[in-house]
């Protein structure tokens, strides 16, 4: 057997004495292949730049990233269809830049996905915004992935309107196995007494909080109950939203961060019970707001602990202008922190500014009072 192999190798070597003598030599082959790909990339670049008005930067990036052996047959059709379906040039660029392989997709499958979304009652503008923000959805097959997921969601919400509202918020529910995450999590929350309207509120507010392992959801609910949250209250689902988003390590870091800013552990837990989203506010902003409020001499740490929602308001558009009004010539009796923060612009103006407009001056009032609703 060995003798036969040696004979065949010898025969092969004698037939191809030199790689240079062969017209199919490796250097020539790779050179030809490289030239072919460069030609294809140039054509893709021209298609994106001239036919579909992409920027030269994006067109070049997409063309260079694709490992092309042939021109995508449906590229022009796909781009034209997405544009006709409501995608702006900016949105189209974002889709292709993030997912260049979309140019190789089946155009009929993409058309079916767009039709499915439109049939839910979503507008072309809604769909364009959705797919440009989460391009991955275009890679999922309509019949085997998207349609089954929508069926689950329709069973939960009971209407196309409810599903459409959720998808405008996030497409993530279509990108995961709902039978292993969302469905058991919803059933668990119902089983412990969380009202369905609270569950839907939670789902609309933060869809991804439901796309976690059921064991994580159970442990998070247990933690919320241990902290004193009632399952039937609105605050329970808000606490659950925060807890599910943080690992045990992140939770400990957050507690330590509040202590480093001068709040005791008891104060921190009280603030969380009153306003769970306080744990989602950055340390930098908390430090700025705390310093701003304490500097007035009218509020103290207890004021902030009693109303931690104050830490979430806009510094530039709400807190600073209102504090300036209240501090001007010490003319106005200071309201509680919660009142100062929560009053609408119009009510704040009528209650604390208009009665003193003569004293503080019209120009000062105009500059100091902002017209936003934050």
CSV table of C-alpha atoms in Angstrom, one decimal:
chain,number,residue,atom,x,y,z
A,1,UNK,CA,0.0,0.0,0.0
A,2,UNK,CA,2.8,2.4,0.9
A,3,UNK,CA,4.5,1.6,-2.4
A,4,UNK,CA,1.3,2.6,-4.3
A,5,UNK,CA,1.0,5.9,-2.4
A,6,UNK,CA,4.6,6.7,-3.2
A,7,UNK,CA,4.1,5.9,-6.9
A,8,UNK,CA,1.0,8.2,-7.0
A,9,UNK,CA,2.8,11.0,-5.3
A,10,UNK,CA,5.7,10.6,-7.7
A,11,UNK,CA,3.4,10.7,-10.7
A,12,UNK,CA,1.7,13.8,-9.4
A,13,UNK,CA,5.0,15.6,-8.9
A,14,UNK,CA,6.2,14.7,-12.4
A,15,UNK,CA,2.9,16.0,-13.9
A,16,UNK,CA,3.2,19.3,-12.0
A,17,UNK,CA,6.9,20.0,-11.9
A,18,UNK,CA,6.5,23.7,-11.2
A,19,UNK,CA,3.6,25.7,-9.8
A,20,UNK,CA,4.6,28.5,-12.1
A,21,UNK,CA,4.0,26.4,-15.2
A,22,UNK,CA,0.3,25.8,-14.3
A,23,UNK,CA,-2.3,28.4,-15.4
A,24,UNK,CA,-4.2,27.6,-12.2
A,25,UNK,CA,-1.3,28.2,-9.8
A,26,UNK,CA,-2.2,29.4,-6.3
A,27,UNK,CA,-0.7,33.0,-6.7
A,28,UNK,CA,-2.7,33.4,-9.9
A,29,UNK,CA,-5.8,32.0,-8.4
A,30,UNK,CA,-5.8,34.2,-5.4
A,31,UNK,CA,-4.9,37.2,-7.5
A,32,UNK,CA,-7.9,36.6,-9.8
A,33,UNK,CA,-10.2,36.0,-6.8
A,34,UNK,CA,-9.0,39.2,-5.2
A,35,UNK,CA,-9.5,41.2,-8.4
A,36,UNK,CA,-13.0,39.8,-8.8
A,37,UNK,CA,-14.0,40.8,-5.2
A,38,UNK,CA,-12.7,44.3,-5.7
A,39,UNK,CA,-14.8,44.6,-8.8
A,40,UNK,CA,-17.9,43.5,-6.9
A,41,UNK,CA,-17.1,45.8,-4.0
A,42,UNK,CA,-16.8,48.7,-6.4
A,43,UNK,CA,-20.2,47.9,-7.9
A,44,UNK,CA,-21.8,47.7,-4.4
A,45,UNK,CA,-20.1,51.0,-3.5
A,46,UNK,CA,-21.5,52.6,-6.6
A,47,UNK,CA,-25.0,51.2,-5.9
A,48,UNK,CA,-25.1,52.6,-2.4
A,49,UNK,CA,-23.5,55.9,-3.2
A,50,UNK,CA,-25.1,56.8,-6.5
A,51,UNK,CA,-28.4,54.9,-6.7
A,52,UNK,CA,-29.4,55.1,-3.0
A,53,UNK,CA,-27.6,58.3,-1.9
A,54,UNK,CA,-25.5,56.8,0.9
A,55,UNK,CA,-22.6,58.8,2.2
A,56,UNK,CA,-19.3,57.9,0.8
A,57,UNK,CA,-18.1,56.8,4.2
A,58,UNK,CA,-21.0,54.4,4.8
A,59,UNK,CA,-20.9,53.1,1.3
A,60,UNK,CA,-17.2,52.4,1.5
A,61,UNK,CA,-17.5,50.7,5.0
A,62,UNK,CA,-20.3,48.4,3.8
A,63,UNK,CA,-18.6,47.4,0.6
A,64,UNK,CA,-15.3,46.7,2.4
A,65,UNK,CA,-16.9,44.6,5.1
A,66,UNK,CA,-18.8,42.2,2.9
A,67,UNK,CA,-17.0,39.1,1.9
A,68,UNK,CA,-18.3,39.0,-1.6
A,69,UNK,CA,-18.0,36.3,-4.2
A,70,UNK,CA,-20.9,37.6,-6.2
A,71,UNK,CA,-23.1,40.6,-6.3
A,72,UNK,CA,-26.2,40.3,-4.1
A,73,UNK,CA,-29.0,39.8,-6.6
A,74,UNK,CA,-31.6,41.5,-4.4
A,75,UNK,CA,-29.6,44.4,-3.0
A,76,UNK,CA,-31.2,47.1,-5.2
A,77,UNK,CA,-34.7,45.6,-4.7
A,78,UNK,CA,-34.3,45.4,-0.9
A,79,UNK,CA,-33.0,49.0,-0.6
A,80,UNK,CA,-35.7,50.3,-2.9
A,81,UNK,CA,-38.5,48.5,-1.1
A,82,UNK,CA,-37.3,49.7,2.4
A,83,UNK,CA,-37.2,53.2,1.0
A,84,UNK,CA,-40.7,52.9,-0.4
A,85,UNK,CA,-41.9,51.5,2.9
A,86,UNK,CA,-41.0,54.7,4.7
A,87,UNK,CA,-37.3,54.5,5.6
A,88,UNK,CA,-35.5,57.7,5.4
A,89,UNK,CA,-32.0,57.9,3.9
A,90,UNK,CA,-30.6,58.1,7.4
A,91,UNK,CA,-32.6,55.1,8.6
A,92,UNK,CA,-31.6,53.1,5.5
A,93,UNK,CA,-27.9,53.9,6.1
A,94,UNK,CA,-28.2,52.8,9.7
A,95,UNK,CA,-29.8,49.5,8.8
A,96,UNK,CA,-27.2,48.6,6.2
A,97,UNK,CA,-24.2,49.9,8.1
A,98,UNK,CA,-25.1,47.8,11.2
A,99,UNK,CA,-26.3,44.7,9.2
A,100,UNK,CA,-24.6,44.7,5.8
A,101,UNK,CA,-25.8,41.1,5.2
A,102,UNK,CA,-29.3,42.4,4.8
A,103,UNK,CA,-28.3,42.9,1.2
A,104,UNK,CA,-28.3,39.2,0.7
A,105,UNK,CA,-31.7,38.5,2.1
A,106,UNK,CA,-34.8,37.3,0.4
A,107,UNK,CA,-36.8,40.4,-0.6
A,108,UNK,CA,-40.2,38.6,-0.3
A,109,UNK,CA,-39.4,37.6,3.3
A,110,UNK,CA,-38.6,41.3,4.1
A,111,UNK,CA,-41.9,42.4,2.5
A,112,UNK,CA,-43.8,39.9,4.6
A,113,UNK,CA,-42.2,41.2,7.8
A,114,UNK,CA,-43.2,44.8,6.9
A,115,UNK,CA,-46.7,43.7,6.0
A,116,UNK,CA,-47.1,41.9,9.4
A,117,UNK,CA,-46.1,45.0,11.3
A,118,UNK,CA,-48.4,47.3,9.2
A,119,UNK,CA,-51.3,44.9,9.7
A,120,UNK,CA,-51.0,45.4,13.4
A,121,UNK,CA,-51.9,49.0,12.9
A,122,UNK,CA,-48.4,50.4,13.0
A,123,UNK,CA,-47.7,53.3,10.6
A,124,UNK,CA,-45.0,53.2,8.0
A,125,UNK,CA,-43.1,55.8,10.1
A,126,UNK,CA,-43.4,53.5,13.2
A,127,UNK,CA,-42.1,50.5,11.3
A,128,UNK,CA,-39.2,52.4,9.8
A,129,UNK,CA,-38.2,53.7,13.2
A,130,UNK,CA,-38.5,50.2,14.7
A,131,UNK,CA,-36.4,48.3,12.2
A,132,UNK,CA,-33.7,51.0,12.0
A,133,UNK,CA,-33.3,50.9,15.8
A,134,UNK,CA,-33.3,47.1,16.0
A,135,UNK,CA,-32.0,45.8,12.6
A,136,UNK,CA,-31.7,42.3,13.9
A,137,UNK,CA,-35.4,41.8,13.5
A,138,UNK,CA,-34.9,41.8,9.7
A,139,UNK,CA,-32.7,38.7,10.1
A,140,UNK,CA,-35.4,36.6,11.8
A,141,UNK,CA,-37.7,34.5,9.6
A,142,UNK,CA,-41.2,35.7,9.5
A,143,UNK,CA,-43.0,32.4,9.5
A,144,UNK,CA,-40.8,30.5,11.9
A,145,UNK,CA,-40.0,33.2,14.4
A,146,UNK,CA,-42.0,36.5,14.1
A,147,UNK,CA,-45.5,35.1,13.5
A,148,UNK,CA,-45.3,32.6,16.4
A,149,UNK,CA,-44.0,35.3,18.8
A,150,UNK,CA,-46.8,37.7,17.8
A,151,UNK,CA,-49.3,35.0,18.4
A,152,UNK,CA,-48.1,34.7,22.0
A,153,UNK,CA,-48.2,38.4,22.5
A,154,UNK,CA,-51.7,38.7,21.1
A,155,UNK,CA,-52.9,36.0,23.5
A,156,UNK,CA,-51.4,38.1,26.4
A,157,UNK,CA,-52.7,41.5,25.3
A,158,UNK,CA,-55.9,40.4,23.7
A,159,UNK,CA,-55.6,42.9,20.8
A,160,UNK,CA,-53.4,44.1,18.0
A,161,UNK,CA,-53.4,47.6,19.5
A,162,UNK,CA,-51.7,46.3,22.7
A,163,UNK,CA,-49.1,44.4,20.7
A,164,UNK,CA,-48.4,47.4,18.5
A,165,UNK,CA,-48.0,49.6,21.5
A,166,UNK,CA,-45.4,47.2,23.0
A,167,UNK,CA,-43.5,46.8,19.8
A,168,UNK,CA,-43.2,50.6,19.4
A,169,UNK,CA,-41.5,50.5,22.8
A,170,UNK,CA,-39.2,47.5,22.0
A,171,UNK,CA,-38.8,44.7,19.5
A,172,UNK,CA,-36.9,42.5,21.9
A,173,UNK,CA,-40.0,40.4,22.6
A,174,UNK,CA,-39.7,39.2,19.0
A,175,UNK,CA,-36.1,38.3,19.4
A,176,UNK,CA,-36.3,35.7,22.2
A,177,UNK,CA,-38.1,32.6,23.1
A,178,UNK,CA,-41.3,33.9,24.8
A,179,UNK,CA,-42.4,30.5,26.0
A,180,UNK,CA,-39.3,30.2,28.1
A,181,UNK,CA,-39.3,33.7,29.5
A,182,UNK,CA,-42.2,36.1,29.2
A,183,UNK,CA,-45.0,33.5,29.5
A,184,UNK,CA,-43.8,31.8,32.7
A,185,UNK,CA,-42.9,35.2,34.2
A,186,UNK,CA,-46.4,36.6,33.6
A,187,UNK,CA,-48.0,33.5,35.0
A,188,UNK,CA,-45.8,33.7,38.1
A,189,UNK,CA,-46.6,37.4,38.8
A,190,UNK,CA,-50.3,36.6,38.4
A,191,UNK,CA,-50.0,33.7,40.9
A,192,UNK,CA,-48.5,35.9,43.7
A,193,UNK,CA,-51.3,38.4,43.4
A,194,UNK,CA,-50.0,41.1,41.0
A,195,UNK,CA,-53.0,42.5,39.1
A,196,UNK,CA,-52.9,42.0,35.4
A,197,UNK,CA,-53.1,45.8,34.8
A,198,UNK,CA,-50.0,46.2,36.8
A,199,UNK,CA,-48.2,43.4,34.9
A,200,UNK,CA,-49.1,45.1,31.6
A,201,UNK,CA,-47.9,48.4,32.9
A,202,UNK,CA,-44.7,46.8,33.9
A,203,UNK,CA,-44.4,45.1,30.5
A,204,UNK,CA,-45.0,48.3,28.6
A,205,UNK,CA,-42.6,50.3,30.7
A,206,UNK,CA,-39.7,47.8,30.5
A,207,UNK,CA,-40.3,44.8,28.2
A,208,UNK,CA,-36.8,43.4,28.6
A,209,UNK,CA,-37.4,42.9,32.4
A,210,UNK,CA,-39.8,40.0,31.4
A,211,UNK,CA,-37.2,38.4,29.0
A,212,UNK,CA,-35.2,36.9,31.9
A,213,UNK,CA,-35.0,33.4,33.4
A,214,UNK,CA,-38.1,32.7,35.6
A,215,UNK,CA,-35.8,31.9,38.5
A,216,UNK,CA,-34.4,35.4,38.4
A,217,UNK,CA,-37.9,36.8,38.3
A,218,UNK,CA,-38.9,34.7,41.4
A,219,UNK,CA,-35.9,35.8,43.4
A,220,UNK,CA,-36.4,39.4,42.5
A,221,UNK,CA,-40.0,39.3,43.6
A,222,UNK,CA,-39.0,37.6,46.9
A,223,UNK,CA,-36.5,40.5,47.5
A,224,UNK,CA,-39.2,43.1,46.8
A,225,UNK,CA,-41.6,41.4,49.3
A,226,UNK,CA,-38.8,41.2,51.9
A,227,UNK,CA,-38.3,45.0,51.6
A,228,UNK,CA,-42.0,45.6,52.3
A,229,UNK,CA,-43.5,46.1,48.9
A,230,UNK,CA,-47.1,44.9,48.5
A,231,UNK,CA,-47.6,42.7,45.4
A,232,UNK,CA,-50.8,44.5,44.4
A,233,UNK,CA,-49.3,48.0,44.5
A,234,UNK,CA,-48.0,50.0,41.6
A,235,UNK,CA,-44.7,50.5,43.6
A,236,UNK,CA,-44.1,46.7,43.6
A,237,UNK,CA,-43.7,46.4,39.9
A,238,UNK,CA,-41.5,49.6,39.9
A,239,UNK,CA,-39.3,48.0,42.5
A,240,UNK,CA,-39.3,44.7,40.5
A,241,UNK,CA,-38.2,46.6,37.4
A,242,UNK,CA,-35.1,48.0,39.2
A,243,UNK,CA,-34.2,44.8,41.1
A,244,UNK,CA,-34.4,42.6,38.0
A,245,UNK,CA,-32.0,44.9,36.2
A,246,UNK,CA,-29.2,44.6,38.9
A,247,UNK,CA,-27.1,41.7,39.9
A,248,UNK,CA,-26.4,41.1,43.6
A,249,UNK,CA,-22.9,42.7,43.2
A,250,UNK,CA,-24.4,45.8,41.5
A,251,UNK,CA,-26.9,46.1,44.3
A,252,UNK,CA,-24.2,46.1,46.9
A,253,UNK,CA,-22.2,48.7,44.9
A,254,UNK,CA,-25.2,50.9,44.7
A,255,UNK,CA,-25.8,50.7,48.4
A,256,UNK,CA,-22.2,51.6,49.1
A,257,UNK,CA,-22.3,54.5,46.7
A,258,UNK,CA,-25.2,56.1,48.5
A,259,UNK,CA,-23.4,55.7,51.8
A,260,UNK,CA,-20.3,57.3,50.3
A,261,UNK,CA,-22.6,60.3,49.3
A,262,UNK,CA,-23.7,60.7,53.0
A,263,UNK,CA,-26.8,58.6,53.1
A,264,UNK,CA,-27.1,55.9,55.8
A,265,UNK,CA,-28.2,52.4,54.7
A,266,UNK,CA,-31.5,53.0,56.4
A,267,UNK,CA,-31.9,56.3,54.4
A,268,UNK,CA,-31.0,54.5,51.2
A,269,UNK,CA,-33.6,51.8,51.7
A,270,UNK,CA,-36.2,54.3,52.6
A,271,UNK,CA,-35.5,56.3,49.4
A,272,UNK,CA,-35.7,53.1,47.4
A,273,UNK,CA,-39.1,52.2,49.0
A,274,UNK,CA,-40.5,55.7,48.2
A,275,UNK,CA,-38.9,55.9,44.7
A,276,UNK,CA,-37.3,52.7,43.4
A,277,UNK,CA,-36.0,54.5,40.3
A,278,UNK,CA,-33.6,56.4,42.5
A,279,UNK,CA,-31.2,53.5,42.0
A,280,UNK,CA,-31.2,54.3,38.3
A,281,UNK,CA,-30.0,57.8,38.7
A,282,UNK,CA,-26.3,58.4,38.2
A,283,UNK,CA,-24.0,59.2,41.1
A,284,UNK,CA,-22.9,62.3,39.4
A,285,UNK,CA,-26.4,63.7,39.2
A,286,UNK,CA,-27.3,62.8,42.8
A,287,UNK,CA,-24.2,64.6,44.0
A,288,UNK,CA,-25.1,67.7,42.0
A,289,UNK,CA,-28.7,67.8,43.1
A,290,UNK,CA,-27.9,67.2,46.7
A,291,UNK,CA,-25.3,70.0,46.7
A,292,UNK,CA,-27.7,72.3,45.0
A,293,UNK,CA,-30.5,71.7,47.5
A,294,UNK,CA,-28.4,71.8,50.6
A,295,UNK,CA,-26.7,75.0,49.5
A,296,UNK,CA,-30.1,76.8,49.9
A,297,UNK,CA,-30.1,76.2,53.6
A,298,UNK,CA,-33.8,75.5,53.3
A,299,UNK,CA,-33.5,71.8,52.6
A,300,UNK,CA,-31.5,69.1,54.4
A,301,UNK,CA,-30.7,65.4,53.9
A,302,UNK,CA,-34.0,64.4,55.5
A,303,UNK,CA,-35.9,66.5,52.9
A,304,UNK,CA,-34.2,64.5,50.2
A,305,UNK,CA,-34.8,61.1,51.9
A,306,UNK,CA,-38.5,62.0,52.3
A,307,UNK,CA,-38.8,63.0,48.7
A,308,UNK,CA,-36.1,61.2,46.7
A,309,UNK,CA,-37.9,61.9,43.5
A,310,UNK,CA,-36.3,65.4,43.6
A,311,UNK,CA,-33.0,63.7,42.5
A,312,UNK,CA,-34.6,62.8,39.2
A,313,UNK,CA,-35.7,66.2,38.0
A,314,UNK,CA,-33.8,68.2,35.4
A,315,UNK,CA,-31.3,70.5,37.1
A,316,UNK,CA,-31.1,73.1,34.4
A,317,UNK,CA,-34.8,73.1,33.3
A,318,UNK,CA,-36.6,72.8,36.7
A,319,UNK,CA,-34.5,72.9,39.8
A,320,UNK,CA,-32.1,75.9,39.1
A,321,UNK,CA,-34.8,78.2,37.7
A,322,UNK,CA,-37.2,77.5,40.6
A,323,UNK,CA,-34.5,77.9,43.3
A,324,UNK,CA,-33.5,81.2,41.8
A,325,UNK,CA,-37.1,82.5,42.0
A,326,UNK,CA,-37.4,81.3,45.6
A,327,UNK,CA,-34.1,82.8,46.6
A,328,UNK,CA,-34.7,86.2,45.0
A,329,UNK,CA,-34.5,88.8,47.7
A,330,UNK,CA,-36.0,86.2,50.1
A,331,UNK,CA,-39.4,87.5,49.2
A,332,UNK,CA,-41.2,84.2,49.0
A,333,UNK,CA,-42.1,81.7,51.7
A,334,UNK,CA,-40.4,78.4,50.7
A,335,UNK,CA,-42.6,75.4,49.9
A,336,UNK,CA,-41.8,71.8,50.8
A,337,UNK,CA,-39.3,70.1,48.5
A,338,UNK,CA,-42.0,67.9,47.0
A,339,UNK,CA,-44.2,70.9,46.2
A,340,UNK,CA,-41.4,72.8,44.6
A,341,UNK,CA,-40.5,69.9,42.3
A,342,UNK,CA,-43.9,68.5,41.4
A,343,UNK,CA,-46.0,71.6,40.6
A,344,UNK,CA,-46.5,72.2,36.9
A,345,UNK,CA,-44.9,75.2,35.4
A,346,UNK,CA,-48.1,77.1,35.2
A,347,UNK,CA,-49.1,76.4,38.8
A,348,UNK,CA,-45.7,77.2,40.1
A,349,UNK,CA,-45.8,80.6,38.3
A,350,UNK,CA,-49.3,81.4,39.6
A,351,UNK,CA,-48.5,80.5,43.1
A,352,UNK,CA,-44.9,81.7,43.6
A,353,UNK,CA,-44.1,84.2,40.9
A,354,UNK,CA,-47.1,86.2,39.8
A,355,UNK,CA,-47.9,87.6,43.2
A,356,UNK,CA,-44.3,89.0,43.4
A,357,UNK,CA,-43.7,89.9,39.7
A,358,UNK,CA,-43.4,93.6,40.6
A,359,UNK,CA,-40.7,93.0,43.2
A,360,UNK,CA,-38.6,90.5,41.3
A,361,UNK,CA,-38.9,92.3,38.0
A,362,UNK,CA,-40.5,91.2,34.7
A,363,UNK,CA,-37.1,90.6,33.0
A,364,UNK,CA,-36.0,88.3,35.8
A,365,UNK,CA,-39.2,86.4,35.8
A,366,UNK,CA,-39.0,85.9,32.0
A,367,UNK,CA,-35.4,84.6,32.2
A,368,UNK,CA,-35.9,82.4,35.3
A,369,UNK,CA,-39.2,80.6,34.5
A,370,UNK,CA,-38.8,77.8,32.1
A,371,UNK,CA,-41.7,76.7,29.9
A,372,UNK,CA,-41.1,73.0,29.9
A,373,UNK,CA,-43.3,70.4,31.6
A,374,UNK,CA,-40.5,68.4,33.2
